[in-house]
Tab-separated table of C-alpha atoms in Angstrom:
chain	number	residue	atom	x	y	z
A	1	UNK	CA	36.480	3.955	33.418
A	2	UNK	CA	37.787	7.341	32.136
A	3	UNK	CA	37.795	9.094	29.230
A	4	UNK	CA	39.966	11.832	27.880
A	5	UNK	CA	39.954	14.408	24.871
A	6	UNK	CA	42.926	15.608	22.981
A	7	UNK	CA	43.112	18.855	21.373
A	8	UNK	CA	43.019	17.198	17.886
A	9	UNK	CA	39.871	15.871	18.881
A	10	UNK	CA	38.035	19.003	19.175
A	11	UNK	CA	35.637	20.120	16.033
A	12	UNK	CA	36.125	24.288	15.067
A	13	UNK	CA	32.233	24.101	14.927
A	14	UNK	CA	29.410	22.281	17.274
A	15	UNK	CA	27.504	19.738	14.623
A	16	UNK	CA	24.712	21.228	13.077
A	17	UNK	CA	22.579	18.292	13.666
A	18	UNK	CA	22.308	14.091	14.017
A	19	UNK	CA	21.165	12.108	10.882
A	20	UNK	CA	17.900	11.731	10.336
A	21	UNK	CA	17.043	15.305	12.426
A	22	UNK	CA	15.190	18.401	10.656
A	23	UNK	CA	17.785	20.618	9.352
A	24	UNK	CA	15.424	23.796	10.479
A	25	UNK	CA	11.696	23.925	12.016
A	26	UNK	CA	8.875	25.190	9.441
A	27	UNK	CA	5.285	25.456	9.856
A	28	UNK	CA	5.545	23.493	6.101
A	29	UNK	CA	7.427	20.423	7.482
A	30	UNK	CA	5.097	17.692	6.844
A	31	UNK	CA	5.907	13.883	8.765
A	32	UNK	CA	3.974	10.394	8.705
A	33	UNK	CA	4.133	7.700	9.963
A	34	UNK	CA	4.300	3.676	8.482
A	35	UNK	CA	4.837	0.482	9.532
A	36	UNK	CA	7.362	-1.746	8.055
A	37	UNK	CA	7.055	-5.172	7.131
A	38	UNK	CA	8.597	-5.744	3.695
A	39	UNK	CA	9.745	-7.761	2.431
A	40	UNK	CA	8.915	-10.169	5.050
A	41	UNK	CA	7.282	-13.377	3.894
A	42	UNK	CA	6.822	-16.964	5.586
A	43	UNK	CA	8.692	-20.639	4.445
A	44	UNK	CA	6.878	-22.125	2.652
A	45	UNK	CA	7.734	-26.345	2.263
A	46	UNK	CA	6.193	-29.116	0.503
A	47	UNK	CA	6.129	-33.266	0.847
A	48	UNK	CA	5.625	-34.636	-2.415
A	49	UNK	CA	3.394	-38.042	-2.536
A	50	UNK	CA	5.635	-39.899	-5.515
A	51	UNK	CA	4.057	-43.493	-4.802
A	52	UNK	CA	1.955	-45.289	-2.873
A	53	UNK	CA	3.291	-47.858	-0.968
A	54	UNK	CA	0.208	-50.043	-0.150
A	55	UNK	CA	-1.800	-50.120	2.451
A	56	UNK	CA	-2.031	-49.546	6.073
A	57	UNK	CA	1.252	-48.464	6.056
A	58	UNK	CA	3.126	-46.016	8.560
A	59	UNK	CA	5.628	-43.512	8.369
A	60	UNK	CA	7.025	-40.256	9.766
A	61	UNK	CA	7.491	-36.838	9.299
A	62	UNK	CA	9.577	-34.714	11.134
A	63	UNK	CA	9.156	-30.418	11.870
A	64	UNK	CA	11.471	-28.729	14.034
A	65	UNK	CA	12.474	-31.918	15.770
A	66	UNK	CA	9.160	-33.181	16.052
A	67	UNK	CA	7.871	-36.383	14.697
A	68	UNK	CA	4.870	-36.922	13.644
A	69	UNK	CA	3.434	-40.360	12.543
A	70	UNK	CA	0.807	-40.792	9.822
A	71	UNK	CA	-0.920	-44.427	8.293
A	72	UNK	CA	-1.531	-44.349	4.564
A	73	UNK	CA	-4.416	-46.113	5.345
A	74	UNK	CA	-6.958	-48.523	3.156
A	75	UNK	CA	-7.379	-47.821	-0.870
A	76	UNK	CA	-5.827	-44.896	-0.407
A	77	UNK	CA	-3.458	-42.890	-3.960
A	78	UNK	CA	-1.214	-40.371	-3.730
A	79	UNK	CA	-3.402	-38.186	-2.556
A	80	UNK	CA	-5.250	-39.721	0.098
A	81	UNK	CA	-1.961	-40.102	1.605
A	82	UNK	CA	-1.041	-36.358	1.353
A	83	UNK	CA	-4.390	-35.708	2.854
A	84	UNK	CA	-3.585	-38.020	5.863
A	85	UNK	CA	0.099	-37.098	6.565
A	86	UNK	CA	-1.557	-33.303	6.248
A	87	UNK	CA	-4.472	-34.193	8.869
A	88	UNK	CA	-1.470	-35.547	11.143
A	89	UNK	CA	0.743	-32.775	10.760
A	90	UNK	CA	-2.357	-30.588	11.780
A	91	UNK	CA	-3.660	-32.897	15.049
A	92	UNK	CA	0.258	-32.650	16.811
A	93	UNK	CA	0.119	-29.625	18.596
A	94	UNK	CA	3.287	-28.631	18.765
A	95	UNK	CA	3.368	-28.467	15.050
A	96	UNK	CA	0.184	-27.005	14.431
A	97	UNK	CA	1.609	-23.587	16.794
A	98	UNK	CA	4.704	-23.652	14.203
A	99	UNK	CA	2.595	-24.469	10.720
A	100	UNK	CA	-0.740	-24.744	8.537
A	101	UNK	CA	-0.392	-28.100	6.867
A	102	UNK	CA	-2.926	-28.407	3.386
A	103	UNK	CA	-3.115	-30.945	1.071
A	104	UNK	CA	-3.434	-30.866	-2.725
A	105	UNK	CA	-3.315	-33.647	-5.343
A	106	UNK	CA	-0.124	-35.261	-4.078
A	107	UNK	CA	1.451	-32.327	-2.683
A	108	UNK	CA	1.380	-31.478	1.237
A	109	UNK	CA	1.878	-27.685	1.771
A	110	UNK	CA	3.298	-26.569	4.751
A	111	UNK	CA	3.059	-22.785	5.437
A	112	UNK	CA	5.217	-21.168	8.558
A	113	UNK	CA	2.317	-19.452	10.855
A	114	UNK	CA	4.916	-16.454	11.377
A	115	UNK	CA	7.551	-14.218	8.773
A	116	UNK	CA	11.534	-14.514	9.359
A	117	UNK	CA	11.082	-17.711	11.318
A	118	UNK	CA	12.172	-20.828	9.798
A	119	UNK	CA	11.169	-24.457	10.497
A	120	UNK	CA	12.819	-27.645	9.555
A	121	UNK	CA	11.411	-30.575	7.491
A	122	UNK	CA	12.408	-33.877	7.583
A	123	UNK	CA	10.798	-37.094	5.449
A	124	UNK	CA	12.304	-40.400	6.423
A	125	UNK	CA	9.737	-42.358	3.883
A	126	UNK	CA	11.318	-43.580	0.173
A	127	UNK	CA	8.064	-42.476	-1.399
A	128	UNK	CA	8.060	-38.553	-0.079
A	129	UNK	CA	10.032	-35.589	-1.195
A	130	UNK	CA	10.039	-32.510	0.959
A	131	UNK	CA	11.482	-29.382	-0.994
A	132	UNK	CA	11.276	-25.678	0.365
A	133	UNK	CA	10.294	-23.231	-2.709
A	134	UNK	CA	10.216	-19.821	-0.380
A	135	UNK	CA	12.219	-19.859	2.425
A	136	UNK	CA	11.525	-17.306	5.352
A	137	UNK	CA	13.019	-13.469	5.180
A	138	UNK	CA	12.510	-11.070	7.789
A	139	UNK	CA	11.588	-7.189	7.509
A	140	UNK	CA	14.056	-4.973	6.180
A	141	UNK	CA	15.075	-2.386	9.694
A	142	UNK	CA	15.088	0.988	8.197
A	143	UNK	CA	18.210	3.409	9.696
A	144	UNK	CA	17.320	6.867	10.295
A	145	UNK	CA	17.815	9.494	7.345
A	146	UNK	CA	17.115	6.993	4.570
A	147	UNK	CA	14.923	6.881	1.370
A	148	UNK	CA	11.434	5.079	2.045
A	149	UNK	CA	8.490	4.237	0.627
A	150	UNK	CA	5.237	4.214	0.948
A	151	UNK	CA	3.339	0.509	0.046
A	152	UNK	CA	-0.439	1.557	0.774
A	153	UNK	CA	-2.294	0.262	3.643
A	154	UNK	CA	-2.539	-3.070	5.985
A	155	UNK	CA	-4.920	-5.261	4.674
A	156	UNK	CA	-8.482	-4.578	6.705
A	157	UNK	CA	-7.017	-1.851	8.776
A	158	UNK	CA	-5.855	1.714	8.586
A	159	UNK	CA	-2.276	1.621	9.268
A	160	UNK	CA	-0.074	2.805	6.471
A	161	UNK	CA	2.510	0.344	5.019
A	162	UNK	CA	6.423	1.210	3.850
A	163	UNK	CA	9.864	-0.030	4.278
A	164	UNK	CA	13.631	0.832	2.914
A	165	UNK	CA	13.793	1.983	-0.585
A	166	UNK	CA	15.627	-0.885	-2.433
A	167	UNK	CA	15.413	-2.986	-5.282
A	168	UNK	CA	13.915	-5.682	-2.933
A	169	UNK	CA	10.844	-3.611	-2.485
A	170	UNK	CA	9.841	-3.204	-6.274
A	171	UNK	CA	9.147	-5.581	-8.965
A	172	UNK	CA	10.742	-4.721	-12.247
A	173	UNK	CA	8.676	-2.820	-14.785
A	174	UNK	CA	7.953	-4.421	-18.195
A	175	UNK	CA	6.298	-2.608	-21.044
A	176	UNK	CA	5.629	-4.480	-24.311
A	177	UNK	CA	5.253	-2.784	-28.097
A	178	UNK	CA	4.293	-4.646	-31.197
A	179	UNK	CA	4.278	-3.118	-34.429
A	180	UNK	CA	1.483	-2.845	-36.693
A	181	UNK	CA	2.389	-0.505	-39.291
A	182	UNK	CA	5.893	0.263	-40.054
A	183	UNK	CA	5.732	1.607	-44.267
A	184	UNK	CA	6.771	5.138	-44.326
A	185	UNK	CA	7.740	5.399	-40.847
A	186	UNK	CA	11.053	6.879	-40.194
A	187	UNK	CA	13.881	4.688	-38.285
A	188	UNK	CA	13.754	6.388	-34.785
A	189	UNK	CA	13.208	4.918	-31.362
A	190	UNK	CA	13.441	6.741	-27.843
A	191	UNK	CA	13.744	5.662	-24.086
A	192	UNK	CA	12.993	8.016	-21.281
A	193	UNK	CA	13.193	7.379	-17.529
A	194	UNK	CA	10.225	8.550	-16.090
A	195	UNK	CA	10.906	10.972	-12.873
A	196	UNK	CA	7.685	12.037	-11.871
A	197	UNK	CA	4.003	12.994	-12.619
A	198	UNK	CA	4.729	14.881	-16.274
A	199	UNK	CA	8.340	14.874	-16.099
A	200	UNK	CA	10.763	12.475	-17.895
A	201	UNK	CA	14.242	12.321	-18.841
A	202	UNK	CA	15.934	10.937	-22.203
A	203	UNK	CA	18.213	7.664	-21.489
A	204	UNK	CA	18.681	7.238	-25.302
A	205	UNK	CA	17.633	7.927	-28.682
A	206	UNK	CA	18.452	5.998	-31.613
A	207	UNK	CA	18.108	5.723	-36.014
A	208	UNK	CA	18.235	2.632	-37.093
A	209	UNK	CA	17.478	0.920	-40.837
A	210	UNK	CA	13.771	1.556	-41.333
A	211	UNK	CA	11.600	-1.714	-43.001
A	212	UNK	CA	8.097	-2.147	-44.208
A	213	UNK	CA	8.090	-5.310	-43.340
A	214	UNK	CA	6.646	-4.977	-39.659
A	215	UNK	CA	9.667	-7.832	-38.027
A	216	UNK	CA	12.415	-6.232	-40.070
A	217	UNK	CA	11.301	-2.728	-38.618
A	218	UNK	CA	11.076	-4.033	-34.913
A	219	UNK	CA	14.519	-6.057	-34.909
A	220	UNK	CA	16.368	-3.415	-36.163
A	221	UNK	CA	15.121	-1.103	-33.316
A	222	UNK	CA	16.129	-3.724	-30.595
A	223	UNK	CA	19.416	-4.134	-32.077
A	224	UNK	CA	20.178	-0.302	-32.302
A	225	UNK	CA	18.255	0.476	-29.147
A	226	UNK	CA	20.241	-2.401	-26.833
A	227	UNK	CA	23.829	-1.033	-28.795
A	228	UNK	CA	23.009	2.551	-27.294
A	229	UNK	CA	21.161	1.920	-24.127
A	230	UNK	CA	23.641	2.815	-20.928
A	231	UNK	CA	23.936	-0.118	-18.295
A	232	UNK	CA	20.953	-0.328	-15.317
A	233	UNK	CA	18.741	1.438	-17.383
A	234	UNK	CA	16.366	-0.708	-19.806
A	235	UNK	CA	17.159	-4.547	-21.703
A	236	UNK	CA	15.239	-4.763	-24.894
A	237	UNK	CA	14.432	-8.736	-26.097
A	238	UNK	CA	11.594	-9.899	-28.219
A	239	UNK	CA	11.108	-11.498	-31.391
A	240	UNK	CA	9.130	-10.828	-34.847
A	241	UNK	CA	7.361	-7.333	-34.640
A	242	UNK	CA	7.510	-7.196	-30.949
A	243	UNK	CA	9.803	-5.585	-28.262
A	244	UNK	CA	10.006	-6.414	-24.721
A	245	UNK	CA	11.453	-3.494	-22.771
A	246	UNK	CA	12.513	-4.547	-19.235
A	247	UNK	CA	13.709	-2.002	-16.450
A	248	UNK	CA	17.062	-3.757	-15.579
A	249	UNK	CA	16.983	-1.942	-11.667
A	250	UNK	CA	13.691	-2.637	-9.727
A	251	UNK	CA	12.288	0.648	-9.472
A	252	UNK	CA	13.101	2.256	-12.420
A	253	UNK	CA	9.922	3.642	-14.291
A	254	UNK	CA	10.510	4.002	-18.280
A	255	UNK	CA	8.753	4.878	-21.374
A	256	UNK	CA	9.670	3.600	-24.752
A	257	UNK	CA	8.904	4.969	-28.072
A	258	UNK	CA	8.692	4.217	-31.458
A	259	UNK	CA	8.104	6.563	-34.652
A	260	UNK	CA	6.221	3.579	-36.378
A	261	UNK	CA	2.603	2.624	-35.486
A	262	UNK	CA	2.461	0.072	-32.666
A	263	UNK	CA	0.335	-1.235	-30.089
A	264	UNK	CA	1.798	-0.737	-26.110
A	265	UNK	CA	1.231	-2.910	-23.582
A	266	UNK	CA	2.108	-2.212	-19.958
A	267	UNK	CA	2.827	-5.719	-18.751
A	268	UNK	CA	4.309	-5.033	-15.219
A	269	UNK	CA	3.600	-1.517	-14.095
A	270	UNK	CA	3.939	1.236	-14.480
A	271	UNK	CA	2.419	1.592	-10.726
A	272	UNK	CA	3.912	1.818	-7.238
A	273	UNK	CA	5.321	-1.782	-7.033
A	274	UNK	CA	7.578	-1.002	-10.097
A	275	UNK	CA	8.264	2.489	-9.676
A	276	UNK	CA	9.980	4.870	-7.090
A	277	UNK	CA	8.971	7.885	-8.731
A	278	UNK	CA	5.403	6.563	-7.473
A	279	UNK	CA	6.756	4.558	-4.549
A	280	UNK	CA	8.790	7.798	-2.650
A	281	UNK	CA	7.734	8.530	0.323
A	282	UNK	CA	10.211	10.522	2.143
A	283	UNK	CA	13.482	9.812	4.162
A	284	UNK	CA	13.021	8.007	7.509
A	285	UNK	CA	13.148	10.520	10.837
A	286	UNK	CA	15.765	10.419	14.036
A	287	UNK	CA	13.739	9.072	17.186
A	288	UNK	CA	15.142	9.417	20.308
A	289	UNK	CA	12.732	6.058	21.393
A	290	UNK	CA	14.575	4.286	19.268
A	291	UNK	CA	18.140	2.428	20.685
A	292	UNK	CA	21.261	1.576	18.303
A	293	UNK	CA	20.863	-1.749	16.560
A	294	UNK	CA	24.116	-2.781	18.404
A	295	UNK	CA	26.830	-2.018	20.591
A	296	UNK	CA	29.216	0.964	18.890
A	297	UNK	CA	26.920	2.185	16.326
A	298	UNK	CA	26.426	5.780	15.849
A	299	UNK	CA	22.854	5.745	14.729
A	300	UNK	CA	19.460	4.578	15.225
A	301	UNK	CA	17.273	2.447	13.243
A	302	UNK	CA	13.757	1.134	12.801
A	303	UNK	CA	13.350	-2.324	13.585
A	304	UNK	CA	11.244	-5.226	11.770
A	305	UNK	CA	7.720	-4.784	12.124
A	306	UNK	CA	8.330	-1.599	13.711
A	307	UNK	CA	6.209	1.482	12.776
A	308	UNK	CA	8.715	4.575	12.017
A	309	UNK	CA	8.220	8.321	11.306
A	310	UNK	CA	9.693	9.789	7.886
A	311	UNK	CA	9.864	13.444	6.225
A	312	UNK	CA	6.792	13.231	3.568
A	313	UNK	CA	8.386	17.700	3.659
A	314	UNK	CA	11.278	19.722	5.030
A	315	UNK	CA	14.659	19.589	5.479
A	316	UNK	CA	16.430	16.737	6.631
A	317	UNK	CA	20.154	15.966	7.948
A	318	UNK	CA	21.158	12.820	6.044
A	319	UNK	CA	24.647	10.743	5.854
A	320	UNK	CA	26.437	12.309	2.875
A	321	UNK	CA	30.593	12.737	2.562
A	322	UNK	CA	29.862	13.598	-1.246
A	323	UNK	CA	30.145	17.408	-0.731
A	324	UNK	CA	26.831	18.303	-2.317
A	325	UNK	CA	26.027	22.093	-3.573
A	326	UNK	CA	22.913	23.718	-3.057
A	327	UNK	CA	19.642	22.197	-5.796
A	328	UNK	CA	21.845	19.393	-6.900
A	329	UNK	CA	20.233	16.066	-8.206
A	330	UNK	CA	19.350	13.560	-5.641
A	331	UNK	CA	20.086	9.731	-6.747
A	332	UNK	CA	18.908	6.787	-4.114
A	333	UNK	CA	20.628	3.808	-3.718
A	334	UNK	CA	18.359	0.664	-4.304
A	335	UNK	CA	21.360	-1.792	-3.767
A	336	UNK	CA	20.230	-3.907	-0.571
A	337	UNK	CA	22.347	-4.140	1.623
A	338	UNK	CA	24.209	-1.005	3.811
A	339	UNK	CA	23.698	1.387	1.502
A	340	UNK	CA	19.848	0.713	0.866
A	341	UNK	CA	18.363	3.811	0.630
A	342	UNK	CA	21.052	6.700	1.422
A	343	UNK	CA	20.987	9.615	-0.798
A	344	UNK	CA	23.468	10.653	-3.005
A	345	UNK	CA	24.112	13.490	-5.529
A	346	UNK	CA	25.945	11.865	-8.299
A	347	UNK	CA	24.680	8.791	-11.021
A	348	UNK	CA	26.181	5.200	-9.525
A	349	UNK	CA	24.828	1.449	-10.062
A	350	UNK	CA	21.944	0.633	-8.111
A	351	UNK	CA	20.831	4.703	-8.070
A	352	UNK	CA	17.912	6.376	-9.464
A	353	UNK	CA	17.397	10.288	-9.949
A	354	UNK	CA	14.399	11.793	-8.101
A	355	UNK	CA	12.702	14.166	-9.618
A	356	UNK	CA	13.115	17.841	-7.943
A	357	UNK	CA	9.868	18.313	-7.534
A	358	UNK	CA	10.249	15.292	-4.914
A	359	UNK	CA	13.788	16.530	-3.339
A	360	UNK	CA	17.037	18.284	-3.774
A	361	UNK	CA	20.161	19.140	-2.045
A	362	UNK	CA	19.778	22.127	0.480
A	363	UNK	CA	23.811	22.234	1.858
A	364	UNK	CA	26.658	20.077	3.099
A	365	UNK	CA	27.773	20.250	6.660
A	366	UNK	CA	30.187	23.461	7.301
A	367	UNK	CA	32.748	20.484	8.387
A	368	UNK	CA	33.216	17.853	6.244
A	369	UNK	CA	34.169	15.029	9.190
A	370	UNK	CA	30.809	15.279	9.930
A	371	UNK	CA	29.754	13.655	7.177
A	372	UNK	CA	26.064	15.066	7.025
A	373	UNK	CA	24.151	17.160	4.384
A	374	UNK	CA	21.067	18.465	3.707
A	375	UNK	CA	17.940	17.790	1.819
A	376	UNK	CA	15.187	19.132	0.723
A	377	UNK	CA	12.227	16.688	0.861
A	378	UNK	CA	8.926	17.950	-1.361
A	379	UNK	CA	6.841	14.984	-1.430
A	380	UNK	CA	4.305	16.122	1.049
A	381	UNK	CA	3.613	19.548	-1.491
């Protein structure tokens, strides 16, 4: 094996640093550490009891090529039978290692011991029906010099909890306003997104046909309000007096309001699950314990289930090609996927703005093919 260099290969400048490095040391840096295991769940299947076929009757049912036999027994229903093929499922062994078998009414519930690993299900009986309603999903890894957040602690125990800022890791706010009193109240509605702890930014404000008739008032703010809102920002449905404001990216935290008087409800959120201005808990650190995912990558990253260190303050090298200038926005990507929490410094589907108080821009690399930049992470102050 050999390996050459050509002249044209040669950088003017050494790289200022790897992705996912400090950009400079500080006695104010500020790191932590979390363990990632979102949004990792378990399969969850069922067997359905839809008859009984009489008694003292036996049949099978299959897990992960493994066959287990079950009798319905003597006077049994429905659900005497899904208590015996559950009490079978449970007694085999090399089931039982696999999956927790429970029985309910008619319905056998079989729950995967372990996240990210699947099992098979098989019924070979006319009167069963097996259905999966969650299937398994593994961890999200987390790359170095990517968005995270923070998701509290482990259940019991002490360890803090985070994983890759995306959409996957938030449920979508809701917020719910009915009117009450609308006479004498001028036509005007806002929407602001919501960037931080006393800091929010108009989306869209809008004068619409006011009404004193309380339903009249409300649907004419949905209409003008869903005419003018941008895409990925908020949906506004409903009917009579009431609006239903939905964040339409998982993440996004929002505010809506109304001139007339009205009662607001925060149905989902605002909290940490819905919102990454809560959620943000720094970008995700270079380790040199930690090996390429696979054989020609250029970087690092976190595995499943794998605690990581991240940047709660400092400056951080990140991937960026965007040529960013010095206190520009920062925008995350929520899309899952590649691009799951890199930073950017311009508006795009899938981003949200941070606010600066949580991080901005520092500089781009002094050679663009190095495709770094960067940033300024506050969250820590």
């Amino acid at each position: 094996m050999s390996f050459s260099q050509g002249f044209n290969n040669v950088l003017p400048r050494a790289r200022e640093g790897f992705i996912g490095e400090w950009m400079q040391d500080s006695v104010l840096k500020e790191y932590g550490t979390l363990l990632n295991d979102a949004p990792q769940r378990v399969q969850v299947s069922t067997v359905t009891v839809d008859s009984d076929p009489g008694d003292n009757v036996d049949g099978t049912v299959t897990v992960n090529g493994i066959t287990v036999s079950f009798n319905t027994g003597t006077g049994n229903a429905e659900a005497g039978i899904a208590t015996a093929i559950a009490n079978a499922l449970n007694a085999e062994p090399l089931v039982r290692g696999q999956v927790l078998a429970s029985a309910a009414a008619a319905v056998v519930t079989l729950t995967a011991l372990l996240p990210g690993i699947p099992f098979t299900l098989v019924e070979a009986e006319a009167y069963l029906t097996a259905t999966t309603p969650t299937i398994s999903q593994t961890a999200d890894a987390v790359p170095f010099g990517r968005a995270v957040v923070s998701q509290g602690y482990a259940t019991g125990e002490g360890e803090g909890l985070g994983t890759l800022a995306s959409t996957s890791a938030f449920a979508q706010q809701v917020q719910t306003l009915t009117v009450t009193e609308s006479a004498n109240a001028p036509g005007t509605a806002a929407v602001y997104r919501i960037l931080g702890p006393g800091e929010r930014e108009l989306i869209t404000r809008v004068d619409f046909a006011p009404s004193a008739v309380e339903a009249t008032y409300a649907g004419n703010a949905r209409t003008a309000l869903n005419a003018a809102l941008p895409a990925n920002t908020v949906d506004i449905t409903g009917t009579g007096a009431t609006l239903i404001a939905t964040a339409e990216v998982a993440g996004l935290e929002f505010d809506v309001e109304l001139l007339a008087v009205a009662t607001v409800v925060a149905t989902t959120g605002p909290n940490r699950d819905t919102s990454l201005a809560r959620a943000f808990g720094g970008v995700s650190l270079r380790s040199g314990a930690v090996e390429a995912p696979f054989k020609g990558a250029l970087e690092g990253e976190y595995a499943p289930n794998q605690s990581f260190l991240h940047a709660r303050r400092g400056s951080v090298w990140v991937e960026s090609s965007d040529g960013v200038a010095q206190g520009q926005d920062v925008y995350v990507d929520l899309t899952p996927g590649a691009t799951a929490g890199r930073l950017y410094n311009a508006a795009g589907t899938g981003r949200l703005k941070l606010s600066r108080n949580l991080a901005e821009w520092v500089r781009p690399s002094r050679v663009a093919a190095n495709e770094i930049a960067a940033v300024d992470i506050k969250r820590g102050a």
